[in-house]
Short mmCIF file of C-alpha atoms in Angstrom, two decimals:
data_model
loop_
_atom_site.label_atom_id
_atom_site.label_comp_id
_atom_site.label_asym_id
_atom_site.label_seq_id
_atom_site.Cartn_x
_atom_site.Cartn_y
_atom_site.Cartn_z
CA THR E 2 26.40 -23.02 -66.26
CA ALA E 3 23.95 -23.22 -69.16
CA THR E 4 23.51 -21.13 -72.29
CA ILE E 5 20.45 -19.25 -73.54
CA ARG E 6 20.35 -17.99 -77.12
CA ASN E 7 18.30 -15.03 -78.32
CA ASN E 8 16.36 -16.74 -81.11
CA ALA E 9 12.72 -15.83 -80.30
CA THR E 10 11.68 -19.48 -79.90
CA GLU E 11 11.01 -21.72 -76.94
CA GLN E 12 14.16 -23.60 -75.98
CA LYS E 13 15.40 -26.04 -73.37
CA VAL E 14 18.20 -24.73 -71.16
CA THR E 15 20.00 -27.54 -69.33
CA PHE E 16 22.43 -27.48 -66.41
CA ASP E 17 24.62 -30.43 -65.44
CA VAL E 18 23.96 -30.69 -61.70
CA THR E 19 25.51 -34.12 -61.09
CA ALA E 20 28.13 -32.86 -58.62
CA LEU E 21 25.59 -30.70 -56.77
CA ILE E 22 23.04 -33.52 -56.38
CA THR E 23 25.74 -36.00 -55.36
CA ASN E 24 26.92 -33.53 -52.72
CA GLN E 25 23.42 -32.76 -51.45
CA LEU E 26 22.66 -36.48 -51.04
CA GLY E 27 26.08 -37.36 -49.60
CA ASN E 28 27.18 -37.95 -46.04
CA SER E 29 30.47 -36.05 -46.07
CA SER E 30 31.32 -33.18 -43.75
CA GLN E 31 31.28 -30.94 -46.85
CA LYS E 32 27.64 -31.83 -47.62
CA ILE E 33 25.53 -28.92 -48.91
CA PRO E 34 22.00 -29.02 -47.44
CA ASN E 35 19.16 -29.13 -49.98
CA ARG E 36 17.66 -25.72 -49.18
CA GLY E 37 17.15 -24.38 -52.68
CA TRP E 38 18.98 -23.11 -55.74
CA ILE E 39 19.20 -19.74 -57.45
CA VAL E 40 19.48 -19.30 -61.22
CA GLN E 41 21.01 -15.99 -62.22
CA SER E 42 22.32 -14.36 -65.35
CA GLY E 43 26.08 -14.64 -65.89
CA SER E 44 28.08 -13.35 -68.84
CA GLY E 45 26.32 -12.06 -71.96
CA SER E 46 23.37 -9.76 -72.41
CA THR E 47 20.43 -11.99 -73.33
CA ILE E 48 17.45 -11.75 -70.99
CA GLY E 49 15.30 -14.87 -71.07
CA THR E 50 11.83 -15.61 -69.75
CA TYR E 51 11.34 -19.10 -68.29
CA TYR E 52 8.26 -21.13 -67.49
CA THR E 53 7.55 -21.84 -63.82
CA LYS E 54 5.63 -24.61 -62.07
CA GLU E 55 2.44 -22.54 -62.50
CA VAL E 56 2.35 -22.97 -66.31
CA THR E 57 -0.51 -25.20 -67.47
CA ASP E 58 1.63 -27.36 -69.79
CA SER E 59 3.56 -29.63 -67.39
CA THR E 60 6.18 -30.44 -70.07
CA LYS E 61 7.42 -26.82 -69.84
CA ARG E 62 7.91 -26.73 -66.05
CA PRO E 63 11.38 -26.90 -64.48
CA VAL E 64 12.43 -30.53 -64.07
CA LEU E 65 15.34 -32.34 -62.47
CA ARG E 66 16.35 -35.60 -64.18
CA VAL E 67 18.46 -37.90 -62.03
CA VAL E 68 20.03 -41.16 -63.25
CA THR E 69 21.20 -43.57 -60.57
CA THR E 70 22.39 -47.15 -60.36
CA THR E 71 18.75 -48.15 -59.72
CA GLY E 72 17.20 -46.24 -62.66
CA SER E 73 16.18 -42.73 -63.61
CA ILE E 74 13.65 -40.34 -62.18
CA ASP E 75 12.21 -37.00 -63.32
CA ILE E 76 11.50 -34.78 -60.33
CA PRO E 77 9.21 -31.80 -60.93
CA VAL E 78 10.07 -28.53 -59.21
CA SER E 79 8.44 -28.42 -55.78
CA ASP E 80 8.64 -24.64 -55.40
CA ASP E 81 9.86 -21.75 -57.51
CA ILE E 82 9.70 -18.02 -57.15
CA GLY E 83 10.99 -14.91 -58.90
CA LEU E 84 13.28 -12.61 -56.96
CA PHE E 85 14.45 -9.09 -57.76
CA ALA E 86 17.71 -7.48 -56.63
CA SER E 87 15.95 -4.17 -56.00
CA SER E 88 13.29 -5.60 -53.68
CA PHE E 89 12.77 -8.31 -51.13
CA VAL E 90 9.18 -8.73 -52.33
CA PRO E 91 9.00 -11.93 -54.43
CA ASN E 92 7.31 -12.05 -57.83
CA GLY E 93 4.59 -14.42 -56.60
CA ALA E 94 2.79 -17.14 -58.54
CA GLN E 95 3.46 -16.34 -62.19
CA THR E 96 3.52 -18.70 -65.19
CA SER E 97 6.89 -17.32 -66.27
CA GLN E 98 9.88 -15.51 -64.78
CA SER E 99 12.58 -13.40 -66.43
CA ILE E 100 16.20 -13.96 -65.48
CA SER E 101 18.49 -10.98 -66.01
CA SER E 102 21.19 -9.08 -64.14
CA GLY E 103 18.57 -7.88 -61.65
CA SER E 104 16.10 -10.76 -61.48
CA TYR E 105 16.61 -14.34 -60.40
CA MET E 106 14.68 -17.57 -60.15
CA ALA E 107 14.74 -19.58 -56.92
CA LEU E 108 13.98 -23.31 -57.18
CA TRP E 109 13.54 -26.17 -54.71
CA PHE E 110 13.34 -29.87 -55.56
CA ASP E 111 12.42 -32.64 -53.11
CA LEU E 112 15.30 -35.13 -53.41
CA ARG E 113 13.90 -37.77 -51.01
CA SER E 114 12.71 -40.07 -53.82
CA ILE E 115 16.23 -40.59 -55.18
CA SER E 116 17.73 -44.01 -54.43
CA GLY E 117 20.99 -45.60 -55.53
CA THR E 118 24.24 -43.92 -56.51
CA VAL E 119 23.85 -40.84 -58.71
CA THR E 120 25.55 -41.25 -62.10
CA SER E 121 24.18 -38.08 -63.72
CA ALA E 122 21.73 -35.27 -63.00
CA SER E 123 20.46 -32.37 -65.07
CA LEU E 124 18.13 -29.44 -64.47
CA THR E 125 16.11 -28.32 -67.47
CA LEU E 126 14.32 -24.99 -67.74
CA THR E 127 12.15 -24.10 -70.73
CA THR E 128 12.11 -20.57 -72.08
CA THR E 129 9.11 -18.84 -73.54
CA ASN E 130 9.60 -17.43 -77.04
CA VAL E 131 10.52 -14.07 -75.47
CA GLN E 132 14.22 -13.16 -75.21
CA TYR E 133 15.85 -9.76 -75.33
CA GLY E 134 19.34 -8.35 -75.78
CA GLY E 135 22.45 -9.91 -77.31
CA ALA E 136 23.02 -13.20 -79.10
CA SER E 137 23.48 -15.40 -76.01
CA SER E 138 24.14 -15.47 -72.28
CA GLN E 139 25.46 -17.86 -69.69
CA LEU E 140 23.26 -18.69 -66.74
CA ASN E 141 24.66 -19.67 -63.35
CA LEU E 142 23.09 -21.98 -60.79
CA PHE E 143 24.16 -22.26 -57.19
CA PRO E 144 22.75 -23.57 -53.89
CA VAL E 145 21.39 -21.08 -51.37
CA ASP E 146 19.88 -21.25 -47.94
CA LEU E 147 16.15 -21.12 -48.62
CA THR E 148 13.74 -23.11 -46.51
CA LYS E 149 11.90 -26.10 -47.94
CA THR E 150 8.60 -24.24 -47.78
CA PHE E 151 9.92 -20.84 -48.85
CA ALA E 152 8.69 -19.57 -45.48
CA PRO E 153 9.34 -15.94 -44.58
CA ILE E 154 12.63 -15.11 -42.94
CA PRO E 155 12.04 -12.82 -39.97
CA LEU E 156 12.65 -9.20 -40.79
CA GLN E 157 15.01 -7.12 -38.69
CA SER E 158 13.05 -4.32 -37.07
CA GLY E 159 14.38 -0.81 -37.25
CA ILE E 160 16.63 -1.28 -40.27
CA ALA E 161 14.63 1.24 -42.34
CA SER E 162 15.23 3.97 -39.76
CA LYS E 163 18.84 4.16 -40.98
CA TYR E 164 17.64 5.38 -44.39
CA LYS E 165 15.67 8.62 -44.40
CA ASP E 166 13.51 7.68 -47.42
CA ASP E 167 12.51 4.32 -45.89
CA ILE E 168 11.28 5.45 -42.48
CA GLY E 169 7.94 3.83 -41.71
CA PHE E 170 8.39 1.32 -44.53
CA SER E 171 6.90 -2.07 -43.51
CA HIS E 172 6.42 -5.37 -45.39
CA PRO E 173 4.94 -8.05 -43.14
CA LYS E 174 4.78 -11.67 -44.35
CA LYS E 175 7.30 -11.36 -47.18
CA MET E 176 10.22 -13.62 -48.01
CA GLN E 177 13.63 -11.99 -47.81
CA VAL E 178 16.67 -13.57 -49.45
CA ALA E 179 20.14 -12.05 -49.46
CA ILE E 180 21.77 -12.47 -52.87
#
């Protein structure tokens, strides 16, 4: 988890992802494939807006810092996208993304450049100066099954016919993620 505070200033929000990275790079039978991560709002009521890889200032983009026995490396986010609980249509290429009880940020980092044994790893997101709600909130991060390229997942035909208001509803070429 990480904490965001409602203070109307840009701030760094950092997750300790050492165990996750170690697991994703490991060879055990319990290995979690590196198919993406979701950041979602946890406890608290602060809604934060975070810079994405599309922001012009590269120092504000999501970054993964990994320290190993052979040195340290900063890995920029390879892909990110905003997702909404009420829709399977992603937010698209935006310079920032809100994270709240109904909106999430999906991230993917290419871990192939990491060598040596991981001693620590942290994910840092930078907020804009826009926050809403209470004094602070916890954010959660967990691995999910996204594809490396954020390619569309095939839609199941006919599912809308079960809901009278969705008959004839079609969204070709969209990414769908179950949260």
